[in-house]
PDB file of C-alpha atoms in Angstrom:
ATOM      1  CA  GLN A   1      -7.734  -8.575 -16.569  1.00  0.00           C
ATOM      2  CA  VAL A   2      -6.619  -6.780 -13.309  1.00  0.00           C
ATOM      3  CA  ARG A   3      -3.047  -6.441 -12.548  1.00  0.00           C
ATOM      4  CA  LEU A   4      -1.384  -5.046  -9.396  1.00  0.00           C
ATOM      5  CA  VAL A   5       2.388  -5.244  -9.518  1.00  0.00           C
ATOM      6  CA  GLU A   6       4.236  -3.785  -6.366  1.00  0.00           C
ATOM      7  CA  SER A   7       7.989  -3.124  -6.280  1.00  0.00           C
ATOM      8  CA  GLY A   8      10.768  -1.264  -4.239  1.00  0.00           C
ATOM      9  CA  GLY A   9      10.885  -3.219  -1.227  1.00  0.00           C
ATOM     10  CA  GLY A  10      14.223  -4.058   0.337  1.00  0.00           C
ATOM     11  CA  LEU A  11      16.226  -4.296   3.512  1.00  0.00           C
ATOM     12  CA  VAL A  12      16.663  -1.146   5.553  1.00  0.00           C
ATOM     13  CA  GLN A  13      17.756  -0.150   9.180  1.00  0.00           C
ATOM     14  CA  ALA A  14      15.624   1.104  11.712  1.00  0.00           C
ATOM     15  CA  GLY A  15      14.917   5.161  11.039  1.00  0.00           C
ATOM     16  CA  GLY A  16      15.501   4.562   7.285  1.00  0.00           C
ATOM     17  CA  SER A  17      13.366   5.051   4.328  1.00  0.00           C
ATOM     18  CA  LEU A  18      11.884   3.130   1.165  1.00  0.00           C
ATOM     19  CA  ARG A  19       9.417   3.954  -1.680  1.00  0.00           C
ATOM     20  CA  LEU A  20       7.117   1.483  -2.707  1.00  0.00           C
ATOM     21  CA  SER A  21       5.130   1.731  -5.977  1.00  0.00           C
ATOM     22  CA  CYS A  22       2.306  -0.139  -7.580  1.00  0.00           C
ATOM     23  CA  ALA A  23       1.664  -0.095 -11.501  1.00  0.00           C
ATOM     24  CA  THR A  24      -1.634  -1.002 -12.208  1.00  0.00           C
ATOM     25  CA  SER A  25      -3.857  -2.020 -15.208  1.00  0.00           C
ATOM     26  CA  GLY A  26      -7.396  -3.516 -16.048  1.00  0.00           C
ATOM     27  CA  PHE A  27      -9.664  -1.191 -14.257  1.00  0.00           C
ATOM     28  CA  ALA A  28     -10.740   2.554 -14.037  1.00  0.00           C
ATOM     29  CA  PHE A  29      -7.762   3.644 -11.817  1.00  0.00           C
ATOM     30  CA  SER A  30      -8.666   7.434 -11.770  1.00  0.00           C
ATOM     31  CA  LEU A  31     -12.167   6.509 -10.206  1.00  0.00           C
ATOM     32  CA  ARG A  32     -11.233   3.887  -7.480  1.00  0.00           C
ATOM     33  CA  THR A  33      -9.698   4.357  -4.057  1.00  0.00           C
ATOM     34  CA  ILE A  34      -6.463   2.623  -4.044  1.00  0.00           C
ATOM     35  CA  GLY A  35      -5.134   1.190  -0.570  1.00  0.00           C
ATOM     36  CA  TRP A  36      -1.342  -0.314   0.769  1.00  0.00           C
ATOM     37  CA  TYR A  37      -1.996  -3.333   2.903  1.00  0.00           C
ATOM     38  CA  ARG A  38       0.773  -5.124   4.510  1.00  0.00           C
ATOM     39  CA  GLN A  39       1.032  -8.561   6.238  1.00  0.00           C
ATOM     40  CA  ALA A  40       3.835  -9.701   8.880  1.00  0.00           C
ATOM     41  CA  PRO A  41       4.595 -13.279   9.221  1.00  0.00           C
ATOM     42  CA  GLY A  42       2.099 -15.116  11.263  1.00  0.00           C
ATOM     43  CA  LYS A  43      -0.483 -12.174  11.343  1.00  0.00           C
ATOM     44  CA  GLN A  44      -3.387 -10.794   9.075  1.00  0.00           C
ATOM     45  CA  ARG A  45      -3.263  -8.396   6.311  1.00  0.00           C
ATOM     46  CA  ASP A  46      -4.245  -4.991   7.151  1.00  0.00           C
ATOM     47  CA  LEU A  47      -4.929  -1.793   5.268  1.00  0.00           C
ATOM     48  CA  VAL A  48      -2.040   0.869   6.425  1.00  0.00           C
ATOM     49  CA  ALA A  49      -2.969   3.829   3.933  1.00  0.00           C
ATOM     50  CA  ARG A  50      -5.436   4.521   1.552  1.00  0.00           C
ATOM     51  CA  ILE A  51      -6.055   7.380  -1.072  1.00  0.00           C
ATOM     52  CA  ASN A  52      -9.313   8.293  -2.606  1.00  0.00           C
ATOM     53  CA  ASN A  53      -9.962   9.706  -6.372  1.00  0.00           C
ATOM     54  CA  GLY A  54     -10.044  13.030  -4.821  1.00  0.00           C
ATOM     55  CA  GLY A  55      -6.743  12.621  -3.586  1.00  0.00           C
ATOM     56  CA  SER A  56      -7.690  12.589   0.376  1.00  0.00           C
ATOM     57  CA  THR A  57      -5.926   9.938   2.346  1.00  0.00           C
ATOM     58  CA  ASN A  58      -6.368   7.786   5.379  1.00  0.00           C
ATOM     59  CA  TYR A  59      -3.479   6.338   7.631  1.00  0.00           C
ATOM     60  CA  ALA A  60      -3.659   3.393  10.233  1.00  0.00           C
ATOM     61  CA  ASP A  61      -2.458   5.052  13.579  1.00  0.00           C
ATOM     62  CA  SER A  62       0.689   2.672  13.624  1.00  0.00           C
ATOM     63  CA  VAL A  63       1.816   4.662  10.257  1.00  0.00           C
ATOM     64  CA  LYS A  64       0.555   8.021  10.719  1.00  0.00           C
ATOM     65  CA  GLY A  65       3.026  10.940  10.237  1.00  0.00           C
ATOM     66  CA  ARG A  66       5.577   8.505   9.023  1.00  0.00           C
ATOM     67  CA  PHE A  67       3.821   7.059   5.662  1.00  0.00           C
ATOM     68  CA  THR A  68       2.844   8.979   2.935  1.00  0.00           C
ATOM     69  CA  ILE A  69       0.435   7.739   0.263  1.00  0.00           C
ATOM     70  CA  SER A  70       0.358   9.138  -3.299  1.00  0.00           C
ATOM     71  CA  ARG A  71      -1.314   8.320  -6.783  1.00  0.00           C
ATOM     72  CA  ASP A  72      -0.452   9.401 -10.761  1.00  0.00           C
ATOM     73  CA  ASP A  73      -3.579   9.061 -12.345  1.00  0.00           C
ATOM     74  CA  GLY A  74      -1.851   9.556 -15.881  1.00  0.00           C
ATOM     75  CA  LYS A  75       0.557   6.634 -15.019  1.00  0.00           C
ATOM     76  CA  ASN A  76      -2.228   4.530 -12.929  1.00  0.00           C
ATOM     77  CA  MET A  77       0.493   4.260 -10.076  1.00  0.00           C
ATOM     78  CA  VAL A  78       0.361   4.648  -6.426  1.00  0.00           C
ATOM     79  CA  SER A  79       3.122   5.166  -4.148  1.00  0.00           C
ATOM     80  CA  LEU A  80       3.983   4.625  -0.472  1.00  0.00           C
ATOM     81  CA  GLN A  81       6.774   6.952   1.028  1.00  0.00           C
ATOM     82  CA  MET A  82       8.008   5.105   4.139  1.00  0.00           C
ATOM     83  CA  ASN A  83       9.985   7.064   6.666  1.00  0.00           C
ATOM     84  CA  SER A  84      11.665   6.458  10.045  1.00  0.00           C
ATOM     85  CA  LEU A  85      10.953   3.147   9.398  1.00  0.00           C
ATOM     86  CA  LYS A  86      10.618   0.381  12.404  1.00  0.00           C
ATOM     87  CA  PRO A  87      11.381  -3.211  12.536  1.00  0.00           C
ATOM     88  CA  GLU A  88       7.608  -3.230  13.541  1.00  0.00           C
ATOM     89  CA  ASP A  89       6.897  -2.510   9.844  1.00  0.00           C
ATOM     90  CA  THR A  90       8.612  -5.537   8.490  1.00  0.00           C
ATOM     91  CA  ALA A  91       5.959  -7.204   6.473  1.00  0.00           C
ATOM     92  CA  MET A  92       5.099  -8.364   2.892  1.00  0.00           C
ATOM     93  CA  TYR A  93       3.365  -4.785   1.407  1.00  0.00           C
ATOM     94  CA  TYR A  94       0.321  -4.962  -1.201  1.00  0.00           C
ATOM     95  CA  CYS A  95      -1.589  -2.555  -3.234  1.00  0.00           C
ATOM     96  CA  ASN A  96      -5.134  -3.136  -3.868  1.00  0.00           C
ATOM     97  CA  VAL A  97      -8.156  -1.152  -4.881  1.00  0.00           C
ATOM     98  CA  TYR A  98     -10.184  -0.524  -1.919  1.00  0.00           C
ATOM     99  CA  SER A  99     -14.232  -0.793  -1.502  1.00  0.00           C
ATOM    100  CA  GLU A 100     -15.622   1.961   0.209  1.00  0.00           C
ATOM    101  CA  SER A 101     -19.209   0.208   0.390  1.00  0.00           C
ATOM    102  CA  ARG A 102     -17.268  -2.865   1.564  1.00  0.00           C
ATOM    103  CA  ALA A 103     -14.427  -1.835   3.481  1.00  0.00           C
ATOM    104  CA  THR A 104     -12.141  -4.736   1.891  1.00  0.00           C
ATOM    105  CA  ALA A 105      -9.714  -4.964  -1.019  1.00  0.00           C
ATOM    106  CA  LEU A 106     -11.571  -5.444  -4.285  1.00  0.00           C
ATOM    107  CA  TYR A 107      -9.426  -7.668  -6.209  1.00  0.00           C
ATOM    108  CA  SER A 108      -6.988 -10.655  -5.945  1.00  0.00           C
ATOM    109  CA  TRP A 109      -3.568  -9.966  -4.604  1.00  0.00           C
ATOM    110  CA  GLY A 110      -0.338  -9.401  -6.704  1.00  0.00           C
ATOM    111  CA  LYS A 111       2.909 -10.661  -5.241  1.00  0.00           C
ATOM    112  CA  GLY A 112       3.855  -8.012  -3.133  1.00  0.00           C
ATOM    113  CA  THR A 113       7.009  -6.531  -2.132  1.00  0.00           C
ATOM    114  CA  LEU A 114       8.914  -7.356   1.016  1.00  0.00           C
ATOM    115  CA  VAL A 115      10.129  -4.561   3.361  1.00  0.00           C
ATOM    116  CA  THR A 116      12.490  -5.807   6.125  1.00  0.00           C
ATOM    117  CA  VAL A 117      13.588  -3.281   8.781  1.00  0.00           C
ATOM    118  CA  SER A 118      16.362  -4.320  10.989  1.00  0.00           C
ATOM    119  CA  SER A 119      16.942  -3.058  14.581  1.00  0.00           C
TER     120      SER A 119
END
């Protein structure tokens, strides 16, 4: 059974930082591309960053230069360091396996972690 458990969200002022973590189990973590997604109220869920099994990363233009995704294959965990946060980063954040062939998330979503950035 696949489990995706996000943590680390909170309330932060604009310009501040947060570090999100995602603990996973139930699949071959070290072999998969993992993505961080976010969904703001009333909007669709979007991919903001992903990291493949070789450590190569890709970021949405809106977070490039501010967010850093990393992975720990020994712990089956992925993290998202978010710096220079902006009010528009306010959203629920989720992790999931990213299917390279389908360009979509592969598994059911976890509960997510809420990030709120005040101006």
